[in-house]
Coordinates of C-alpha atoms in Angstrom, one line a residue:
X6 CA 0.0 0.0 0.0
X7 CA 1.3 3.4 -0.9
X8 CA 2.2 5.8 1.9
X9 CA -0.2 8.4 0.5
X10 CA -3.1 5.9 0.6
X11 CA -2.3 4.9 4.1
X12 CA -2.1 8.5 5.2
X13 CA -5.4 9.4 3.4
X14 CA -7.3 6.6 5.1
X15 CA -5.8 7.3 8.5
X16 CA -6.5 11.1 8.2
X17 CA -10.0 10.6 6.9
X18 CA -10.9 8.2 9.8
X19 CA -9.3 10.2 12.6
X20 CA -12.1 12.8 12.8
X21 CA -15.0 10.5 12.0
X22 CA -17.7 10.4 14.6
X23 CA -19.2 6.9 14.4
X24 CA -21.8 7.4 17.1
X25 CA -23.3 10.4 15.2
X26 CA -23.9 8.1 12.2
X27 CA -25.4 5.1 14.1
X28 CA -29.0 6.1 13.8
X29 CA -28.7 6.3 10.0
X30 CA -27.4 2.8 9.9
X31 CA -29.5 -0.4 9.9
X32 CA -27.6 -1.9 12.8
X33 CA -29.3 0.7 15.0
X34 CA -32.4 -1.4 15.0
X35 CA -30.6 -4.3 16.6
X36 CA -29.3 -2.1 19.4
X37 CA -32.9 -1.4 20.5
X38 CA -33.3 -5.0 21.8
X39 CA -31.8 -6.3 25.0
X40 CA -31.6 -10.1 24.5
X41 CA -28.7 -11.3 22.3
X42 CA -30.9 -13.8 20.5
X43 CA -33.3 -10.9 19.5
X44 CA -30.4 -8.7 18.4
X45 CA -29.2 -11.5 16.1
X46 CA -32.6 -12.0 14.4
X47 CA -33.2 -8.3 13.9
X48 CA -29.6 -7.8 12.6
X49 CA -30.0 -10.5 10.0
X50 CA -33.3 -9.0 8.8
X51 CA -31.9 -5.5 8.8
X52 CA -28.8 -6.5 6.9
X53 CA -30.7 -8.3 4.2
X54 CA -33.1 -5.4 3.8
X55 CA -30.2 -2.9 3.5
X56 CA -30.5 -2.1 -0.2
X57 CA -31.8 1.1 -1.7
X58 CA -32.0 4.6 -0.3
X59 CA -31.3 5.1 3.4
X60 CA -34.8 6.3 4.2
X61 CA -36.4 3.4 2.3
X62 CA -34.2 0.9 4.2
X63 CA -35.2 2.5 7.5
X64 CA -38.9 2.3 6.6
X65 CA -38.6 -1.4 5.6
X66 CA -36.7 -2.5 8.7
X67 CA -39.2 -0.5 10.9
X68 CA -42.1 -2.4 9.4
X69 CA -40.3 -5.7 9.7
X70 CA -39.5 -5.1 13.4
X71 CA -43.2 -4.2 14.0
X72 CA -44.2 -7.5 12.4
X73 CA -41.7 -9.5 14.4
X74 CA -42.9 -8.0 17.7
X75 CA -41.0 -7.3 21.0
X76 CA -39.5 -10.8 21.3
X77 CA -38.6 -11.9 17.8
X78 CA -36.5 -15.0 18.9
X79 CA -39.4 -16.4 20.9
X80 CA -42.0 -15.6 18.2
X81 CA -40.1 -17.3 15.3
X82 CA -39.7 -20.5 17.3
X83 CA -43.5 -20.7 17.8
X84 CA -44.6 -19.8 14.3
X85 CA -45.7 -22.3 11.7
X86 CA -45.9 -21.7 7.9
X87 CA -49.4 -20.2 8.1
X88 CA -48.7 -17.9 11.0
X89 CA -45.4 -16.8 9.5
X90 CA -47.2 -16.0 6.2
X91 CA -49.8 -13.9 8.0
X92 CA -47.1 -12.1 10.0
X93 CA -45.4 -10.7 7.0
X94 CA -48.4 -10.5 4.6
X95 CA -48.4 -7.4 2.4
X96 CA -44.7 -6.5 3.2
X97 CA -43.0 -4.8 0.2
X98 CA -39.5 -3.4 0.0
X99 CA -38.3 -3.0 -3.6
X100 CA -37.8 -6.6 -4.8
X101 CA -38.5 -8.2 -1.5
X102 CA -42.0 -9.4 -0.5
X103 CA -43.6 -10.8 2.6
X104 CA -43.1 -14.3 1.5
X105 CA -39.3 -13.8 1.4
X106 CA -39.4 -12.6 5.0
X107 CA -41.6 -15.4 6.2
X108 CA -39.3 -17.9 4.5
X109 CA -36.3 -16.4 6.2
X110 CA -38.2 -16.3 9.5
X111 CA -39.1 -20.0 9.3
X112 CA -35.6 -20.9 8.1
X113 CA -34.0 -19.2 11.1
X114 CA -36.2 -21.2 13.4
X115 CA -35.4 -24.5 11.8
X116 CA -31.7 -23.7 11.8
X117 CA -31.8 -23.0 15.5
X118 CA -33.6 -26.2 16.2
X119 CA -31.1 -28.2 14.2
X120 CA -27.9 -26.6 15.2
X121 CA -28.8 -24.8 18.4
X122 CA -27.8 -21.4 17.1
X123 CA -27.0 -19.5 13.8
X124 CA -23.4 -19.3 14.9
X125 CA -23.2 -23.0 15.3
X126 CA -24.7 -23.5 11.8
X127 CA -22.1 -21.0 10.4
X128 CA -19.1 -22.7 12.1
X129 CA -20.3 -26.2 11.2
X130 CA -19.4 -25.5 7.5
X131 CA -16.2 -23.6 8.2
X132 CA -13.0 -24.8 6.5
X133 CA -10.1 -24.6 8.9
X134 CA -7.2 -22.7 7.4
X135 CA -9.3 -20.9 4.8
X136 CA -8.5 -17.2 4.4
X137 CA -12.1 -16.2 4.8
X138 CA -15.6 -17.5 5.7
X139 CA -16.9 -18.2 2.2
X140 CA -17.7 -21.8 3.0
X141 CA -19.2 -21.0 6.4
X142 CA -21.4 -18.4 4.9
X143 CA -22.5 -20.8 2.2
X144 CA -23.3 -23.4 4.8
X145 CA -25.4 -20.9 6.9
X146 CA -27.3 -19.9 3.8
X147 CA -28.0 -23.5 3.0
X148 CA -29.1 -24.3 6.5
X149 CA -31.6 -21.4 6.4
X150 CA -33.1 -22.1 2.9
X151 CA -33.1 -25.9 2.8
X152 CA -36.1 -26.6 5.1
X153 CA -38.3 -24.6 2.8
X154 CA -36.6 -25.1 -0.5
X155 CA -38.7 -24.7 -3.6
X156 CA -38.4 -26.4 -7.0
X157 CA -38.0 -23.0 -8.6
X158 CA -36.6 -20.2 -6.6
X159 CA -38.0 -16.7 -6.9
X160 CA -35.3 -14.6 -8.5
X161 CA -36.1 -11.9 -5.9
X162 CA -35.4 -14.4 -3.1
X163 CA -31.9 -15.1 -4.6
X164 CA -31.3 -11.4 -4.5
X165 CA -32.6 -11.2 -0.9
X166 CA -30.5 -14.1 0.4
X167 CA -27.6 -14.5 -2.1
X168 CA -25.7 -17.7 -2.6
X169 CA -21.9 -17.1 -2.2
X170 CA -21.3 -20.0 -4.6
X171 CA -22.5 -17.8 -7.5
X172 CA -19.6 -15.4 -7.0
X173 CA -21.6 -12.5 -5.7
X174 CA -20.0 -10.1 -3.2
X175 CA -22.8 -11.0 -0.8
X176 CA -22.5 -7.5 0.6
X177 CA -25.5 -7.7 3.0
X178 CA -24.5 -11.1 4.2
X179 CA -21.0 -9.9 4.9
X180 CA -22.4 -6.9 6.7
X181 CA -24.3 -9.2 9.0
X182 CA -21.1 -11.1 9.7
X183 CA -19.3 -7.9 10.6
X184 CA -22.0 -7.0 13.1
X185 CA -21.9 -10.5 14.6
X186 CA -18.2 -11.0 14.8
X187 CA -16.7 -7.5 15.5
X188 CA -17.1 -5.8 18.8
X189 CA -19.0 -5.4 21.0
X190 CA -18.5 -1.7 20.6
X191 CA -20.7 1.3 19.9
X192 CA -21.6 -0.1 16.4
X193 CA -21.0 -3.8 16.1
X194 CA -22.6 -6.4 18.4
X195 CA -19.8 -9.0 18.8
X196 CA -22.2 -11.8 19.6
X197 CA -20.3 -14.6 17.8
X198 CA -17.2 -15.2 19.8
X199 CA -16.2 -18.3 17.9
X200 CA -15.3 -16.5 14.7
X201 CA -12.3 -14.3 13.9
X202 CA -12.3 -10.7 12.7
X203 CA -9.2 -11.4 10.6
X204 CA -11.3 -13.7 8.2
X205 CA -14.1 -11.3 7.6
X206 CA -14.6 -10.0 4.0
X207 CA -15.4 -6.4 3.3
X208 CA -19.1 -5.8 2.5
X209 CA -18.8 -4.5 -1.0
X210 CA -21.3 -2.0 -2.4
X211 CA -21.0 0.8 -5.0
X212 CA -19.7 3.3 -2.4
X213 CA -16.9 1.0 -1.1
X214 CA -16.1 -0.1 -4.7
X215 CA -15.7 3.5 -5.8
X216 CA -13.5 4.3 -2.8
X217 CA -11.5 1.2 -3.3
X218 CA -10.7 2.2 -6.9
X219 CA -10.0 5.8 -5.9
X220 CA -7.6 4.7 -3.1
X221 CA -5.9 2.0 -5.1
X222 CA -7.2 -0.8 -2.8
X223 CA -8.4 -2.7 -5.9
X224 CA -8.1 -2.5 -9.7
X225 CA -11.0 -4.8 -10.4
X226 CA -14.1 -3.3 -12.0
X227 CA -16.5 -6.0 -11.0
X228 CA -18.5 -5.8 -7.8
X229 CA -18.0 -9.4 -6.9
X230 CA -16.5 -11.6 -4.2
X231 CA -13.0 -11.4 -5.7
X232 CA -13.1 -7.6 -5.6
X233 CA -14.3 -7.6 -2.0
X234 CA -11.5 -10.0 -1.1
X235 CA -8.9 -7.8 -2.8
X236 CA -10.1 -4.7 -0.9
X237 CA -10.0 -6.7 2.3
X238 CA -6.4 -7.8 1.6
X239 CA -5.4 -4.2 1.0
X240 CA -6.9 -3.1 4.3
X241 CA -5.1 -5.9 6.1
X242 CA -1.9 -4.0 5.4
X243 CA -3.3 -1.4 7.9
X244 CA -4.8 -3.9 10.3
X245 CA -4.1 -7.6 9.7
X246 CA -6.3 -8.8 12.5
X247 CA -9.3 -6.5 12.0
X248 CA -9.5 -5.1 8.4
X249 CA -13.2 -4.4 8.7
X250 CA -12.8 -1.8 11.4
X251 CA -12.6 0.7 8.5
X252 CA -15.9 -0.4 6.9
X253 CA -18.4 1.7 8.9
X254 CA -16.5 4.9 8.5
X255 CA -15.6 4.4 4.8
X256 CA -19.2 3.4 4.0
X257 CA -20.8 6.5 5.6
X258 CA -18.2 8.8 4.3
X259 CA -18.9 7.4 0.8
X260 CA -22.6 7.9 1.3
X261 CA -22.1 11.5 2.4
X262 CA -19.6 12.2 -0.4
X263 CA -16.8 13.0 2.0
X264 CA -14.4 10.5 0.4

């Protein structure tokens, strides 16, 4: 990494007020719950709904939380197909519909019954010695979708809960992992203690891609998993054990046009 790039990132982040940006970030919804198991459910929904404009995302997550109720973890363990369908009936957020949320809801419940927790399902597919959590993320996704698999998937559901095997950057899934593994601090939850921050991959969206190209963190033009990995490797020069500590600030500075 060039010294100028290192200095630019360090200088930009030195005056960044993370707490001031929290309420504009989807993770703020998870912070409103006390129980770790509720935080986890809300965080997964919030991350997967985090596409589109900031205001639109906030509205969608607000509605989803209202439908989930005050104790989401308990509710999802008690719902069946019919009640889950009724719970999210009429929900719309861009490509995502209520049936997508109800399938995720039911899938989380089945995954917890089978593995005990989402973290256990995630770690069950981990490949020891792998540089990242691609295999573990794939395994978690499969655990969630398999109980309610359909012969033909809705294309919109594939967008909502992307399959890492297709080469997608899986930005929103990687964002959820950051929230679960990093911290706990004023932003990230740090609920999954069995995973390492050093193996997280940067949640890649258009803002991070533009910044990555501008700073020379990547030369790749595709917003895919390989590009996300390349940006992550570049940031590991600054922090080998926790490269995603830069993500929150870089993302919000990109949204605000400050970088």
